[in-house]
Short mmCIF file of C-alpha atoms in Angstrom, two decimals:
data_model
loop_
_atom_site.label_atom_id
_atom_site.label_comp_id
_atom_site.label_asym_id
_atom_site.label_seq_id
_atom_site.Cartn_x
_atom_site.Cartn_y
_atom_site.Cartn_z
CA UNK A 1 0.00 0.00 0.00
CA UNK A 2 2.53 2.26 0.95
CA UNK A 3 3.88 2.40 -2.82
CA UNK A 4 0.57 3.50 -4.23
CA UNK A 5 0.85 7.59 -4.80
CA UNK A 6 -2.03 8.28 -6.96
CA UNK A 7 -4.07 10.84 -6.55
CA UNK A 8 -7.42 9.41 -6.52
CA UNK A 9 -6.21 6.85 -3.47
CA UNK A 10 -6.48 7.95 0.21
CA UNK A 11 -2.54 7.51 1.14
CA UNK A 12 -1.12 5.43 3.75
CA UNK A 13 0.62 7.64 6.53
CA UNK A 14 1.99 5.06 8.91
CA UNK A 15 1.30 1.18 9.68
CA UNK A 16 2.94 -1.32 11.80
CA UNK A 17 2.20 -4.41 15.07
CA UNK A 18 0.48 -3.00 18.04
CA UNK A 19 1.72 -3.77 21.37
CA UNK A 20 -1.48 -6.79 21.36
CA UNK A 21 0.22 -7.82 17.57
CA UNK A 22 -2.70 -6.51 15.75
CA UNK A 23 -1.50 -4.97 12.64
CA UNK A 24 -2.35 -1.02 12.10
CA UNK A 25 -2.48 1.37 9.52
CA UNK A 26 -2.52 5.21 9.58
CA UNK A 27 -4.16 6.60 6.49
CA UNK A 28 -5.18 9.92 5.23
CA UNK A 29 -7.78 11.54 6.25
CA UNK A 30 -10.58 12.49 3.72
CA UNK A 31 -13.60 14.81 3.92
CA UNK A 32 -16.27 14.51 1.91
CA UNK A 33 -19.04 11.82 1.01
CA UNK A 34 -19.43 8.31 -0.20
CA UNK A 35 -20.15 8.52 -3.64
CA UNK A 36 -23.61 8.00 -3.96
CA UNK A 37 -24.33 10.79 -1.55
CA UNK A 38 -22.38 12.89 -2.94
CA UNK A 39 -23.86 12.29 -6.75
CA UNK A 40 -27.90 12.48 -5.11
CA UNK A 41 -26.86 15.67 -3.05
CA UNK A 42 -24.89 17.71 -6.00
CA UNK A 43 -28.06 16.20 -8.40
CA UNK A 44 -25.31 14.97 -10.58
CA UNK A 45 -26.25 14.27 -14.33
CA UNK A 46 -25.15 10.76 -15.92
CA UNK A 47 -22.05 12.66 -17.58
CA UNK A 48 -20.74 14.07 -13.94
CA UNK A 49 -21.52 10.69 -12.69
CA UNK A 50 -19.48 8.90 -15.27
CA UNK A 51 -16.48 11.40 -15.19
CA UNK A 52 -16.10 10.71 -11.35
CA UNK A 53 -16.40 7.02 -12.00
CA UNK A 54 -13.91 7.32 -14.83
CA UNK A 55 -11.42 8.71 -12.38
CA UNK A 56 -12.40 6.04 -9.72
CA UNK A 57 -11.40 3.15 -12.62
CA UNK A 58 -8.11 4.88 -13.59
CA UNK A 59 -7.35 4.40 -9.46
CA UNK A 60 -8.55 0.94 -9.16
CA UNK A 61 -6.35 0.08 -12.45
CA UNK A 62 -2.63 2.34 -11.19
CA UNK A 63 -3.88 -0.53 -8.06
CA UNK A 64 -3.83 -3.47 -10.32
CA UNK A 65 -0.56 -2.07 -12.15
CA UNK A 66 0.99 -2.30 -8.99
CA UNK A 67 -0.06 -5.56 -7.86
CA UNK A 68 -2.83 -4.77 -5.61
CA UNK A 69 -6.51 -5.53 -5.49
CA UNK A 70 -8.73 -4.21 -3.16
CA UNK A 71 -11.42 -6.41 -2.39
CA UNK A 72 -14.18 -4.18 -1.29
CA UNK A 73 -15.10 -1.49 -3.51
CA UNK A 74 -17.92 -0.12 -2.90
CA UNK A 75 -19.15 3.14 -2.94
CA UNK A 76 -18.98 3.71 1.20
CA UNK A 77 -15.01 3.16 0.20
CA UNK A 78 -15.43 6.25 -2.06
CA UNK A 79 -15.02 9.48 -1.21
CA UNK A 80 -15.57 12.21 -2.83
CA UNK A 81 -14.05 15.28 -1.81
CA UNK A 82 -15.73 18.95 -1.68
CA UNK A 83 -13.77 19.67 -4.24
CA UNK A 84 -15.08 16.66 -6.40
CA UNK A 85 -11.98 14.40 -6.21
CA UNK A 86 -13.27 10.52 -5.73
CA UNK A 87 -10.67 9.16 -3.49
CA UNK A 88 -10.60 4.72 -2.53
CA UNK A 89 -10.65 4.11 0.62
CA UNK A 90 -10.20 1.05 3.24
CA UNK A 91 -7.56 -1.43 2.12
CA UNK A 92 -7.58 -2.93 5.13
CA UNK A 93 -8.33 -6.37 3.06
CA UNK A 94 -6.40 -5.89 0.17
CA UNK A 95 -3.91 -8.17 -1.30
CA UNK A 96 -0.50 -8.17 -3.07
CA UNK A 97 -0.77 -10.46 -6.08
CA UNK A 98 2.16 -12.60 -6.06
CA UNK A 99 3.11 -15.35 -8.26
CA UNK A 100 1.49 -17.81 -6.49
CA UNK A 101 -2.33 -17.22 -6.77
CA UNK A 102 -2.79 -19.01 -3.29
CA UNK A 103 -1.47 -15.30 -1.78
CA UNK A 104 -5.29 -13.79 -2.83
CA UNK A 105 -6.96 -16.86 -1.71
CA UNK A 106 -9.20 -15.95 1.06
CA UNK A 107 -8.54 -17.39 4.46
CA UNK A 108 -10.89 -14.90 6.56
CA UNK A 109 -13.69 -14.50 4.29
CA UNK A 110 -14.30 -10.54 4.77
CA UNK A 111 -16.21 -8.53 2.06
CA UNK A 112 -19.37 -7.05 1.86
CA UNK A 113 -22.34 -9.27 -0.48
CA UNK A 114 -23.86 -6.63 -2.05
CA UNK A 115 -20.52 -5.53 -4.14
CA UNK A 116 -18.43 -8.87 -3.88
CA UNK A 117 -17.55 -11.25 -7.01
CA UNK A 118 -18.80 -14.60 -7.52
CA UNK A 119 -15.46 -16.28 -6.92
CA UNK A 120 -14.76 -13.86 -3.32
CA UNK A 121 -18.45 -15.53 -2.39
CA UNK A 122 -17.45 -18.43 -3.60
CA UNK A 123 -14.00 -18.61 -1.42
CA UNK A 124 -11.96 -19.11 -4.61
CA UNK A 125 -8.93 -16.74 -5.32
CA UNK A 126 -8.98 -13.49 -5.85
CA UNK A 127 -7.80 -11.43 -9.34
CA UNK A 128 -7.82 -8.27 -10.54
CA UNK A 129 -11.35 -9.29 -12.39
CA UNK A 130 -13.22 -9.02 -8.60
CA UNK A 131 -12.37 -5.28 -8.53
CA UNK A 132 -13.76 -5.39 -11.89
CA UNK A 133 -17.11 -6.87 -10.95
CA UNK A 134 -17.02 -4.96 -8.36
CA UNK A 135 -16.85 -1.62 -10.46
CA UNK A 136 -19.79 -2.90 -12.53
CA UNK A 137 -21.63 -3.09 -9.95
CA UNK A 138 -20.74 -0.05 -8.50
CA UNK A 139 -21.30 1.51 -11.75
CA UNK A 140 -25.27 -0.03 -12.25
CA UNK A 141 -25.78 1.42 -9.24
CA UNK A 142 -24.42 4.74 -9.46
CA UNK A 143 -26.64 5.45 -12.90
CA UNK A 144 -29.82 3.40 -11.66
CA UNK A 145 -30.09 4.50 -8.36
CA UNK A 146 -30.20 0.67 -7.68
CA UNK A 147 -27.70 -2.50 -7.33
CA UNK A 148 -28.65 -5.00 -9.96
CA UNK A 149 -28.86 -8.30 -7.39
CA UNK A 150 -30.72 -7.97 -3.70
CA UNK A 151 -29.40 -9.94 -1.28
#
């Protein structure tokens, strides 16, 4: 995490092991609104909406070009700034993708239903292509004013 500088991704600060051994992380703090709040309350049209989501992809993919996928986009994990800016938040379950595919396998299966691929429900490993999913369905939302599944 710390080697993602983009600037549609809330920055990590500090991290390390708490004196229990729970692993931290200190990352930026960002004031605004999820993204669907933010569209509803600013009565964005479909061409603001898809110029904020554009910038939200380009993030998600400088992730993916450097190895990491989220796991839980969703557009609580979106922020948009008063100044419009969409920045990703909460990578608290993200994962490095290695050359062993067994490193985005999940072991604690953490991710909200709504938003999550068939293969993170499924418990099967993780790619890039559940951030995509993810997107869509972030996306369907964002224009419909509804997700496309209830769960």
């Amino acid at each position: 995490l710390s080697r993602l500088n983009h600037p549609n991704i809330a920055g990590l600060l500090d991290g390390g092991t708490a004196e229990n051994g729970l692993p931290y992380f200190v990352m930026e703090y960002v004031e605004g609104l999820p993204l669907l709040e933010f569209c509803n309350q600013h009565q964005f049209e479909i061409k603001e909406r898809l110029e904020l989501f554009r910038q939200i992809c380009e993030a998600v993919s400088y992730a993916h070009q450097n190895l990491v996928v989220h796991r839980d986009l969703k557009p609580s994990n979106i922020i948009i700034t008063k100044n419009g800016v969409p920045k990703l938040l909460d990578f608290g379950i993200a994962k490095l993708l290695g050359e062993n595919s067994e490193n985005t396998a999940p072991q604690n299966r953490i991710f909200t239903p709504e938003y999550a691929s068939p293969e993170q429900i499924k418990g099967e490993p993780i790619t890039t292509s559940a951030d995509v999913y993810s997107l869509g369905v972030i996306l369907y939302e964002l224009l419909s004013g509804v997700r496309p599944f209830q769960t």
